[in-house]
mmCIF file of C-alpha atoms in Angstrom:
data_model
loop_
_atom_site.group_PDB
_atom_site.id
_atom_site.type_symbol
_atom_site.label_atom_id
_atom_site.label_comp_id
_atom_site.label_asym_id
_atom_site.label_seq_id
_atom_site.Cartn_x
_atom_site.Cartn_y
_atom_site.Cartn_z
ATOM 1 C CA UNK A 1 0.000 0.000 0.000
ATOM 2 C CA UNK A 2 2.840 2.354 0.798
ATOM 3 C CA UNK A 3 4.989 1.497 -2.155
ATOM 4 C CA UNK A 4 5.709 3.999 -4.908
ATOM 5 C CA UNK A 5 3.125 3.635 -7.627
ATOM 6 C CA UNK A 6 3.988 5.442 -10.801
ATOM 7 C CA UNK A 7 1.137 7.250 -12.509
ATOM 8 C CA UNK A 8 -0.521 5.374 -15.351
ATOM 9 C CA UNK A 9 1.725 5.298 -18.349
ATOM 10 C CA UNK A 10 4.854 6.496 -16.516
ATOM 11 C CA UNK A 11 7.907 4.255 -16.314
ATOM 12 C CA UNK A 12 9.607 6.059 -13.412
ATOM 13 C CA UNK A 13 8.294 8.180 -10.510
ATOM 14 C CA UNK A 14 7.813 11.762 -11.642
ATOM 15 C CA UNK A 15 9.473 14.734 -9.962
ATOM 16 C CA UNK A 16 6.671 15.633 -7.554
ATOM 17 C CA UNK A 17 6.789 12.140 -6.081
ATOM 18 C CA UNK A 18 10.534 12.122 -5.587
ATOM 19 C CA UNK A 19 10.549 15.555 -3.966
ATOM 20 C CA UNK A 20 8.229 14.758 -1.114
ATOM 21 C CA UNK A 21 9.491 17.734 0.874
ATOM 22 C CA UNK A 22 8.895 20.264 -1.823
ATOM 23 C CA UNK A 23 6.992 22.243 0.797
ATOM 24 C CA UNK A 24 8.712 20.942 3.914
ATOM 25 C CA UNK A 25 8.640 24.442 5.422
ATOM 26 C CA UNK A 26 4.928 24.747 4.849
ATOM 27 C CA UNK A 27 5.595 26.674 1.664
ATOM 28 C CA UNK A 28 6.599 29.851 3.530
ATOM 29 C CA UNK A 29 9.804 30.413 1.603
ATOM 30 C CA UNK A 30 8.072 29.871 -1.713
ATOM 31 C CA UNK A 31 5.239 32.147 -0.642
ATOM 32 C CA UNK A 32 7.721 34.809 0.343
ATOM 33 C CA UNK A 33 9.420 34.429 -3.023
ATOM 34 C CA UNK A 34 6.056 35.137 -4.686
ATOM 35 C CA UNK A 35 5.733 38.253 -2.501
ATOM 36 C CA UNK A 36 9.171 39.399 -3.666
ATOM 37 C CA UNK A 37 8.121 38.892 -7.270
ATOM 38 C CA UNK A 38 5.119 41.117 -6.594
ATOM 39 C CA UNK A 39 7.392 43.648 -4.944
ATOM 40 C CA UNK A 40 9.650 43.688 -7.973
ATOM 41 C CA UNK A 41 6.607 44.608 -10.052
ATOM 42 C CA UNK A 42 6.135 47.672 -7.820
ATOM 43 C CA UNK A 43 9.734 48.634 -8.481
ATOM 44 C CA UNK A 44 9.341 47.900 -12.207
ATOM 45 C CA UNK A 45 6.456 50.374 -12.365
ATOM 46 C CA UNK A 46 8.449 52.995 -10.436
ATOM 47 C CA UNK A 47 11.451 52.441 -12.727
ATOM 48 C CA UNK A 48 9.167 52.804 -15.762
ATOM 49 C CA UNK A 49 7.811 56.009 -14.237
ATOM 50 C CA UNK A 50 11.328 57.341 -13.762
ATOM 51 C CA UNK A 51 12.277 56.201 -17.259
ATOM 52 C CA UNK A 52 9.412 58.240 -18.710
ATOM 53 C CA UNK A 53 9.671 61.332 -16.470
ATOM 54 C CA UNK A 54 13.379 61.261 -15.634
ATOM 55 C CA UNK A 55 14.326 63.906 -18.212
ATOM 56 C CA UNK A 56 11.488 66.329 -17.541
ATOM 57 C CA UNK A 57 13.339 68.913 -15.488
ATOM 58 C CA UNK A 58 10.799 71.757 -15.859
ATOM 59 C CA UNK A 59 13.777 74.130 -16.205
ATOM 60 C CA UNK A 60 14.955 72.883 -12.810
ATOM 61 C CA UNK A 61 18.115 71.051 -11.815
ATOM 62 C CA UNK A 62 19.066 67.804 -13.549
ATOM 63 C CA UNK A 63 20.717 64.699 -12.185
ATOM 64 C CA UNK A 64 24.091 65.942 -13.357
ATOM 65 C CA UNK A 65 23.634 69.074 -11.216
ATOM 66 C CA UNK A 66 22.401 67.268 -8.120
ATOM 67 C CA UNK A 67 23.904 63.817 -7.719
ATOM 68 C CA UNK A 68 27.118 63.309 -5.807
ATOM 69 C CA UNK A 69 28.455 60.023 -7.140
ATOM 70 C CA UNK A 70 30.955 59.643 -4.292
ATOM 71 C CA UNK A 71 28.060 59.408 -1.831
ATOM 72 C CA UNK A 72 26.305 56.911 -4.097
ATOM 73 C CA UNK A 73 29.497 54.837 -4.337
ATOM 74 C CA UNK A 74 29.760 54.754 -0.528
ATOM 75 C CA UNK A 75 26.082 53.801 -0.272
ATOM 76 C CA UNK A 76 26.473 51.053 -2.845
ATOM 77 C CA UNK A 77 29.455 49.579 -1.002
ATOM 78 C CA UNK A 78 27.567 49.692 2.296
ATOM 79 C CA UNK A 79 24.624 47.792 0.853
ATOM 80 C CA UNK A 80 26.849 45.268 -0.913
ATOM 81 C CA UNK A 81 28.825 44.703 2.297
ATOM 82 C CA UNK A 82 25.593 44.250 4.243
ATOM 83 C CA UNK A 83 24.589 41.572 1.738
ATOM 84 C CA UNK A 84 27.729 39.549 2.366
ATOM 85 C CA UNK A 85 27.526 40.011 6.168
ATOM 86 C CA UNK A 86 23.946 38.735 6.081
ATOM 87 C CA UNK A 87 25.291 35.771 4.126
ATOM 88 C CA UNK A 88 27.827 35.168 6.916
ATOM 89 C CA UNK A 89 24.986 35.320 9.465
ATOM 90 C CA UNK A 90 23.176 32.613 7.496
ATOM 91 C CA UNK A 91 26.320 30.452 7.437
ATOM 92 C CA UNK A 92 26.645 30.809 11.221
ATOM 93 C CA UNK A 93 22.954 29.963 11.526
ATOM 94 C CA UNK A 94 23.600 26.731 9.622
ATOM 95 C CA UNK A 95 26.290 25.903 12.188
ATOM 96 C CA UNK A 96 23.837 26.625 15.058
ATOM 97 C CA UNK A 97 26.056 29.332 16.573
ATOM 98 C CA UNK A 98 23.658 31.786 18.182
ATOM 99 C CA UNK A 99 26.066 34.505 19.293
ATOM 100 C CA UNK A 100 27.998 34.656 16.017
ATOM 101 C CA UNK A 101 24.734 34.754 14.075
ATOM 102 C CA UNK A 102 23.622 37.680 16.229
ATOM 103 C CA UNK A 103 26.940 39.457 15.717
ATOM 104 C CA UNK A 104 26.736 39.229 11.926
ATOM 105 C CA UNK A 105 23.085 40.299 12.017
ATOM 106 C CA UNK A 106 24.086 43.320 14.097
ATOM 107 C CA UNK A 107 26.818 44.209 11.587
ATOM 108 C CA UNK A 108 24.273 43.884 8.776
ATOM 109 C CA UNK A 109 21.840 46.123 10.626
ATOM 110 C CA UNK A 110 24.538 48.719 11.278
ATOM 111 C CA UNK A 111 25.523 48.783 7.592
ATOM 112 C CA UNK A 112 21.848 49.113 6.633
ATOM 113 C CA UNK A 113 21.404 51.975 9.101
ATOM 114 C CA UNK A 114 24.503 53.715 7.731
ATOM 115 C CA UNK A 115 23.064 53.356 4.225
ATOM 116 C CA UNK A 116 19.821 54.936 5.369
ATOM 117 C CA UNK A 117 21.639 57.752 7.172
ATOM 118 C CA UNK A 118 23.576 58.684 4.034
ATOM 119 C CA UNK A 119 20.432 58.484 1.916
ATOM 120 C CA UNK A 120 18.536 60.732 4.328
ATOM 121 C CA UNK A 121 21.480 63.148 4.359
ATOM 122 C CA UNK A 122 21.358 63.212 0.542
ATOM 123 C CA UNK A 123 17.600 63.823 0.534
ATOM 124 C CA UNK A 124 17.923 66.592 3.136
ATOM 125 C CA UNK A 125 20.704 68.162 1.097
ATOM 126 C CA UNK A 126 18.569 68.095 -2.079
ATOM 127 C CA UNK A 127 15.560 69.576 -0.310
ATOM 128 C CA UNK A 128 17.695 72.325 1.243
ATOM 129 C CA UNK A 129 18.878 73.242 -2.240
ATOM 130 C CA UNK A 130 15.255 73.547 -3.383
ATOM 131 C CA UNK A 131 15.270 70.274 -5.281
ATOM 132 C CA UNK A 132 12.099 69.071 -3.574
ATOM 133 C CA UNK A 133 9.762 66.392 -4.972
ATOM 134 C CA UNK A 134 7.404 69.176 -6.071
ATOM 135 C CA UNK A 135 10.075 70.879 -8.192
ATOM 136 C CA UNK A 136 9.809 68.767 -11.363
ATOM 137 C CA UNK A 137 8.547 65.464 -12.717
ATOM 138 C CA UNK A 138 12.132 64.220 -12.631
ATOM 139 C CA UNK A 139 12.432 64.937 -8.915
ATOM 140 C CA UNK A 140 8.967 63.519 -8.131
ATOM 141 C CA UNK A 141 9.796 60.217 -9.792
ATOM 142 C CA UNK A 142 13.316 60.236 -8.311
ATOM 143 C CA UNK A 143 12.102 60.692 -4.746
ATOM 144 C CA UNK A 144 9.325 58.114 -5.212
ATOM 145 C CA UNK A 145 11.657 55.433 -6.596
ATOM 146 C CA UNK A 146 14.627 55.951 -4.282
ATOM 147 C CA UNK A 147 12.342 56.698 -1.329
ATOM 148 C CA UNK A 148 10.410 53.461 -1.823
ATOM 149 C CA UNK A 149 13.687 51.561 -1.809
ATOM 150 C CA UNK A 150 14.771 53.402 1.341
ATOM 151 C CA UNK A 151 11.437 52.565 2.976
ATOM 152 C CA UNK A 152 12.027 48.901 2.177
ATOM 153 C CA UNK A 153 15.459 49.100 3.807
ATOM 154 C CA UNK A 154 13.884 50.780 6.860
ATOM 155 C CA UNK A 155 11.369 47.984 7.278
ATOM 156 C CA UNK A 156 14.121 45.448 6.635
ATOM 157 C CA UNK A 157 16.045 46.900 9.601
ATOM 158 C CA UNK A 158 12.927 46.852 11.811
ATOM 159 C CA UNK A 159 12.432 43.208 10.843
ATOM 160 C CA UNK A 160 16.123 42.470 11.451
ATOM 161 C CA UNK A 161 16.041 43.940 14.970
ATOM 162 C CA UNK A 162 12.829 42.019 15.719
ATOM 163 C CA UNK A 163 14.453 38.768 14.629
ATOM 164 C CA UNK A 164 17.584 39.512 16.667
ATOM 165 C CA UNK A 165 15.379 39.818 19.769
ATOM 166 C CA UNK A 166 13.578 36.603 18.802
ATOM 167 C CA UNK A 167 16.828 34.686 18.308
ATOM 168 C CA UNK A 168 18.178 36.021 21.614
ATOM 169 C CA UNK A 169 15.024 34.971 23.479
ATOM 170 C CA UNK A 170 14.260 31.659 21.811
ATOM 171 C CA UNK A 171 17.482 30.636 20.101
ATOM 172 C CA UNK A 172 17.847 29.266 16.598
ATOM 173 C CA UNK A 173 14.628 27.271 16.604
ATOM 174 C CA UNK A 174 13.042 26.105 13.354
ATOM 175 C CA UNK A 175 10.636 29.046 13.188
ATOM 176 C CA UNK A 176 13.404 31.600 13.664
ATOM 177 C CA UNK A 177 15.515 29.942 10.988
ATOM 178 C CA UNK A 178 12.610 30.117 8.594
ATOM 179 C CA UNK A 179 12.108 33.807 9.409
ATOM 180 C CA UNK A 180 15.823 34.518 8.985
ATOM 181 C CA UNK A 181 15.754 32.808 5.596
ATOM 182 C CA UNK A 182 12.812 34.975 4.520
ATOM 183 C CA UNK A 183 14.623 38.116 5.643
ATOM 184 C CA UNK A 184 17.719 36.879 3.814
ATOM 185 C CA UNK A 185 15.766 36.813 0.567
ATOM 186 C CA UNK A 186 14.268 40.231 1.327
ATOM 187 C CA UNK A 187 17.665 41.777 2.113
ATOM 188 C CA UNK A 188 19.395 40.379 -0.982
ATOM 189 C CA UNK A 189 16.386 41.413 -3.057
ATOM 190 C CA UNK A 190 16.836 45.022 -1.875
ATOM 191 C CA UNK A 191 20.441 44.886 -3.015
ATOM 192 C CA UNK A 192 19.280 43.649 -6.429
ATOM 193 C CA UNK A 193 16.884 46.606 -6.683
ATOM 194 C CA UNK A 194 19.703 48.955 -5.670
ATOM 195 C CA UNK A 195 21.783 47.727 -8.641
ATOM 196 C CA UNK A 196 18.989 49.045 -10.850
ATOM 197 C CA UNK A 197 18.826 52.308 -8.890
ATOM 198 C CA UNK A 198 22.511 53.195 -8.982
ATOM 199 C CA UNK A 199 22.836 52.233 -12.645
ATOM 200 C CA UNK A 200 19.623 53.604 -14.070
ATOM 201 C CA UNK A 201 19.071 56.618 -11.815
ATOM 202 C CA UNK A 202 22.456 57.834 -10.605
ATOM 203 C CA UNK A 203 25.048 56.770 -13.189
ATOM 204 C CA UNK A 204 22.787 57.326 -16.215
ATOM 205 C CA UNK A 205 21.459 60.534 -14.645
ATOM 206 C CA UNK A 206 24.893 62.062 -14.242
ATOM 207 C CA UNK A 207 26.023 61.271 -17.777
ATOM 208 C CA UNK A 208 23.758 63.617 -19.663
ATOM 209 C CA UNK B 1 -7.214 6.085 -9.157
ATOM 210 C CA UNK B 2 -6.521 6.922 -5.508
ATOM 211 C CA UNK B 3 -3.460 4.722 -5.862
ATOM 212 C CA UNK B 4 -1.822 7.451 -7.867
ATOM 213 C CA UNK B 5 -1.988 9.911 -4.985
ATOM 214 C CA UNK B 6 -0.814 7.322 -2.479
ATOM 215 C CA UNK B 7 2.988 7.731 -2.819
ATOM 216 C CA UNK B 8 2.799 11.434 -2.098
ATOM 217 C CA UNK B 9 0.803 10.912 1.059
ATOM 218 C CA UNK B 10 2.782 7.889 2.119
ATOM 219 C CA UNK B 11 5.903 9.910 2.679
ATOM 220 C CA UNK B 12 4.174 12.508 4.848
ATOM 221 C CA UNK B 13 3.322 10.918 8.227
ATOM 222 C CA UNK B 14 6.821 9.984 9.322
ATOM 223 C CA UNK B 15 8.324 12.352 6.827
ATOM 224 C CA UNK B 16 7.213 15.353 8.832
ATOM 225 C CA UNK B 17 9.825 15.017 11.522
ATOM 226 C CA UNK B 18 12.432 14.350 8.910
ATOM 227 C CA UNK B 19 11.457 17.293 6.819
ATOM 228 C CA UNK B 20 12.957 19.558 9.481
ATOM 229 C CA UNK B 21 16.222 17.673 9.407
ATOM 230 C CA UNK B 22 16.121 17.702 5.666
ATOM 231 C CA UNK B 23 15.743 21.449 5.694
ATOM 232 C CA UNK B 24 18.475 21.869 8.224
ATOM 233 C CA UNK B 25 20.778 20.146 5.833
ATOM 234 C CA UNK B 26 19.697 22.547 3.141
ATOM 235 C CA UNK B 27 19.913 25.505 5.492
ATOM 236 C CA UNK B 28 20.593 28.737 3.745
ATOM 237 C CA UNK B 29 21.899 26.726 0.795
ATOM 238 C CA UNK B 30 25.011 28.862 0.581
ATOM 239 C CA UNK B 31 28.618 28.164 1.400
ATOM 240 C CA UNK B 32 31.389 30.561 2.392
ATOM 241 C CA UNK B 33 32.908 29.956 -1.022
ATOM 242 C CA UNK B 34 29.709 30.760 -2.952
ATOM 243 C CA UNK B 35 29.066 33.936 -0.928
ATOM 244 C CA UNK B 36 32.636 35.153 -1.462
ATOM 245 C CA UNK B 37 32.493 34.358 -5.188
ATOM 246 C CA UNK B 38 29.286 36.357 -5.459
ATOM 247 C CA UNK B 39 30.720 39.206 -3.415
ATOM 248 C CA UNK B 40 33.951 39.516 -5.412
ATOM 249 C CA UNK B 41 32.078 39.350 -8.720
ATOM 250 C CA UNK B 42 29.660 42.031 -7.456
ATOM 251 C CA UNK B 43 32.497 44.306 -6.349
ATOM 252 C CA UNK B 44 34.087 44.064 -9.799
ATOM 253 C CA UNK B 45 30.763 44.551 -11.565
ATOM 254 C CA UNK B 46 30.013 47.600 -9.388
ATOM 255 C CA UNK B 47 33.471 49.149 -9.623
ATOM 256 C CA UNK B 48 33.621 49.103 -13.440
ATOM 257 C CA UNK B 49 30.472 51.192 -14.074
ATOM 258 C CA UNK B 50 31.391 53.725 -11.361
ATOM 259 C CA UNK B 51 34.898 53.990 -12.796
ATOM 260 C CA UNK B 52 33.519 54.401 -16.350
ATOM 261 C CA UNK B 53 31.191 57.226 -15.335
ATOM 262 C CA UNK B 54 33.213 59.009 -12.645
ATOM 263 C CA UNK B 55 36.448 58.854 -14.609
ATOM 264 C CA UNK B 56 34.830 59.891 -17.901
ATOM 265 C CA UNK B 57 36.670 57.015 -19.522
ATOM 266 C CA UNK B 58 34.683 56.816 -22.749
ATOM 267 C CA UNK B 59 33.811 59.884 -24.791
ATOM 268 C CA UNK B 60 30.555 58.436 -26.045
ATOM 269 C CA UNK B 61 27.847 58.519 -23.374
ATOM 270 C CA UNK B 62 25.640 56.156 -25.384
ATOM 271 C CA UNK B 63 28.306 53.436 -25.383
ATOM 272 C CA UNK B 64 28.937 53.996 -21.673
ATOM 273 C CA UNK B 65 25.194 53.742 -21.036
ATOM 274 C CA UNK B 66 24.891 50.446 -22.875
ATOM 275 C CA UNK B 67 27.956 49.013 -21.102
ATOM 276 C CA UNK B 68 26.788 49.954 -17.582
ATOM 277 C CA UNK B 69 23.271 48.624 -18.272
ATOM 278 C CA UNK B 70 24.770 45.335 -19.451
ATOM 279 C CA UNK B 71 27.016 45.157 -16.365
ATOM 280 C CA UNK B 72 23.979 45.813 -14.136
ATOM 281 C CA UNK B 73 22.106 42.969 -15.824
ATOM 282 C CA UNK B 74 25.068 40.626 -15.261
ATOM 283 C CA UNK B 75 25.326 41.722 -11.622
ATOM 284 C CA UNK B 76 21.627 41.057 -11.061
ATOM 285 C CA UNK B 77 22.137 37.519 -12.372
ATOM 286 C CA UNK B 78 25.186 37.110 -10.081
ATOM 287 C CA UNK B 79 23.132 38.219 -7.064
ATOM 288 C CA UNK B 80 20.290 35.895 -8.048
ATOM 289 C CA UNK B 81 22.604 32.882 -8.232
ATOM 290 C CA UNK B 82 25.057 33.474 -5.373
ATOM 291 C CA UNK B 83 22.969 35.426 -2.842
ATOM 292 C CA UNK B 84 19.360 34.434 -3.565
ATOM 293 C CA UNK B 85 20.427 30.859 -4.454
ATOM 294 C CA UNK B 86 18.246 30.857 -7.529
ATOM 295 C CA UNK B 87 18.184 27.650 -9.517
ATOM 296 C CA UNK B 88 15.791 25.845 -11.811
ATOM 297 C CA UNK B 89 15.246 22.963 -9.368
ATOM 298 C CA UNK B 90 14.016 24.421 -6.056
ATOM 299 C CA UNK B 91 10.327 23.864 -5.225
ATOM 300 C CA UNK B 92 10.071 21.669 -8.283
ATOM 301 C CA UNK B 93 10.972 24.561 -10.557
ATOM 302 C CA UNK B 94 8.144 26.823 -9.394
ATOM 303 C CA UNK B 95 10.383 29.582 -8.030
ATOM 304 C CA UNK B 96 12.118 29.766 -11.380
ATOM 305 C CA UNK B 97 8.800 29.781 -13.225
ATOM 306 C CA UNK B 98 7.547 32.618 -10.997
ATOM 307 C CA UNK B 99 10.778 34.513 -11.702
ATOM 308 C CA UNK B 100 10.423 34.051 -15.459
ATOM 309 C CA UNK B 101 6.797 35.207 -15.350
ATOM 310 C CA UNK B 102 7.811 38.280 -13.324
ATOM 311 C CA UNK B 103 10.667 39.031 -15.710
ATOM 312 C CA UNK B 104 8.259 38.992 -18.652
ATOM 313 C CA UNK B 105 5.900 41.384 -16.837
ATOM 314 C CA UNK B 106 8.818 43.654 -15.853
ATOM 315 C CA UNK B 107 10.102 43.801 -19.424
ATOM 316 C CA UNK B 108 6.615 44.541 -20.788
ATOM 317 C CA UNK B 109 6.126 47.287 -18.181
ATOM 318 C CA UNK B 110 9.510 48.934 -18.708
ATOM 319 C CA UNK B 111 9.907 48.641 -22.471
ATOM 320 C CA UNK B 112 6.205 49.267 -23.104
ATOM 321 C CA UNK B 113 6.014 52.415 -20.969
ATOM 322 C CA UNK B 114 9.200 53.957 -22.250
ATOM 323 C CA UNK B 115 8.422 53.100 -25.869
ATOM 324 C CA UNK B 116 4.835 54.375 -25.795
ATOM 325 C CA UNK B 117 5.637 57.539 -23.862
ATOM 326 C CA UNK B 118 8.648 58.323 -26.051
ATOM 327 C CA UNK B 119 6.470 58.231 -29.158
ATOM 328 C CA UNK B 120 3.765 60.231 -27.422
ATOM 329 C CA UNK B 121 6.397 62.841 -26.580
ATOM 330 C CA UNK B 122 7.558 62.952 -30.194
ATOM 331 C CA UNK B 123 4.036 63.595 -31.451
ATOM 332 C CA UNK B 124 3.180 66.304 -28.938
ATOM 333 C CA UNK B 125 3.556 69.966 -29.741
ATOM 334 C CA UNK B 126 6.882 71.331 -28.582
ATOM 335 C CA UNK B 127 6.720 73.352 -25.398
ATOM 336 C CA UNK B 128 9.733 75.417 -24.403
ATOM 337 C CA UNK B 129 10.863 74.944 -20.771
ATOM 338 C CA UNK B 130 9.959 78.487 -19.644
ATOM 339 C CA UNK B 131 6.357 77.900 -20.781
ATOM 340 C CA UNK B 132 6.238 74.489 -19.137
ATOM 341 C CA UNK B 133 7.140 76.038 -15.815
ATOM 342 C CA UNK B 134 4.029 78.203 -15.845
ATOM 343 C CA UNK B 135 1.710 75.274 -16.455
ATOM 344 C CA UNK B 136 -0.064 73.993 -13.365
#
């Protein structure tokens, strides 16, 4: 009764029978992946918006006037570094080392916070110079796109701190590992979006 | 007919406890080596576009634009493979299918919007910037 019965007409068990644990985690990771795909559609629409409006300066300042690429380079390195430190946290998690996992998570959070601080400094600087979101279609779409990414990073840090408290209180139990793996996807996904931002918005914006 | 479903269910009852262990083994799916490979590739793929633009290496901005867009695309693939552990096998291929579907939608959204709006722009009456400023 419990032996493998191939479906009618099949000579060998098909993939969904061999992978009995396809949803061993209850499908959470796959579900979260679907959420990320939806999130990337949000960013696709914002990128499209910027692509259409990004050159409409309304006689105001352009990207070449406003962007400081050195700041963007620092920001990019911070986010890239935070990606690899989160990776190290995941490796420590695999080895069941609670304190080292927490340390790497803290480093990741600090790098994320530094990224946010520089981004907020940049925004404040732009607004002080009169380059507010209301100034032109270019600036509206710029602030919406980069701001949405920054908001994602903010919530990522909130989530990260929450999970650090959880891991400290309850240790690396199955549920916490699952949550950390979801946040891992979220964090790396934000870095992927940032690749689009620094290329399409900052580097392309400065060139013309 | 119920026999066909049997093998799937058969693995579940005692498989549940094992599924945790199984997932432990999988863990984050990454190794130190794979993370470092991804990181070094990303650093190179980030440094080149910044160097091209900040150093004004190429005279032609169009060529520079195409190169940095291509490098960004490569870097996104690198991140997908080494950091997000994307492959065609996980979850029976469904994650990859979802990614492909999303990619198609993203391409339609981006290319479609920019293409349509560019042509709309071309066919609109020209408005000098100083007039545009006075519009609401």
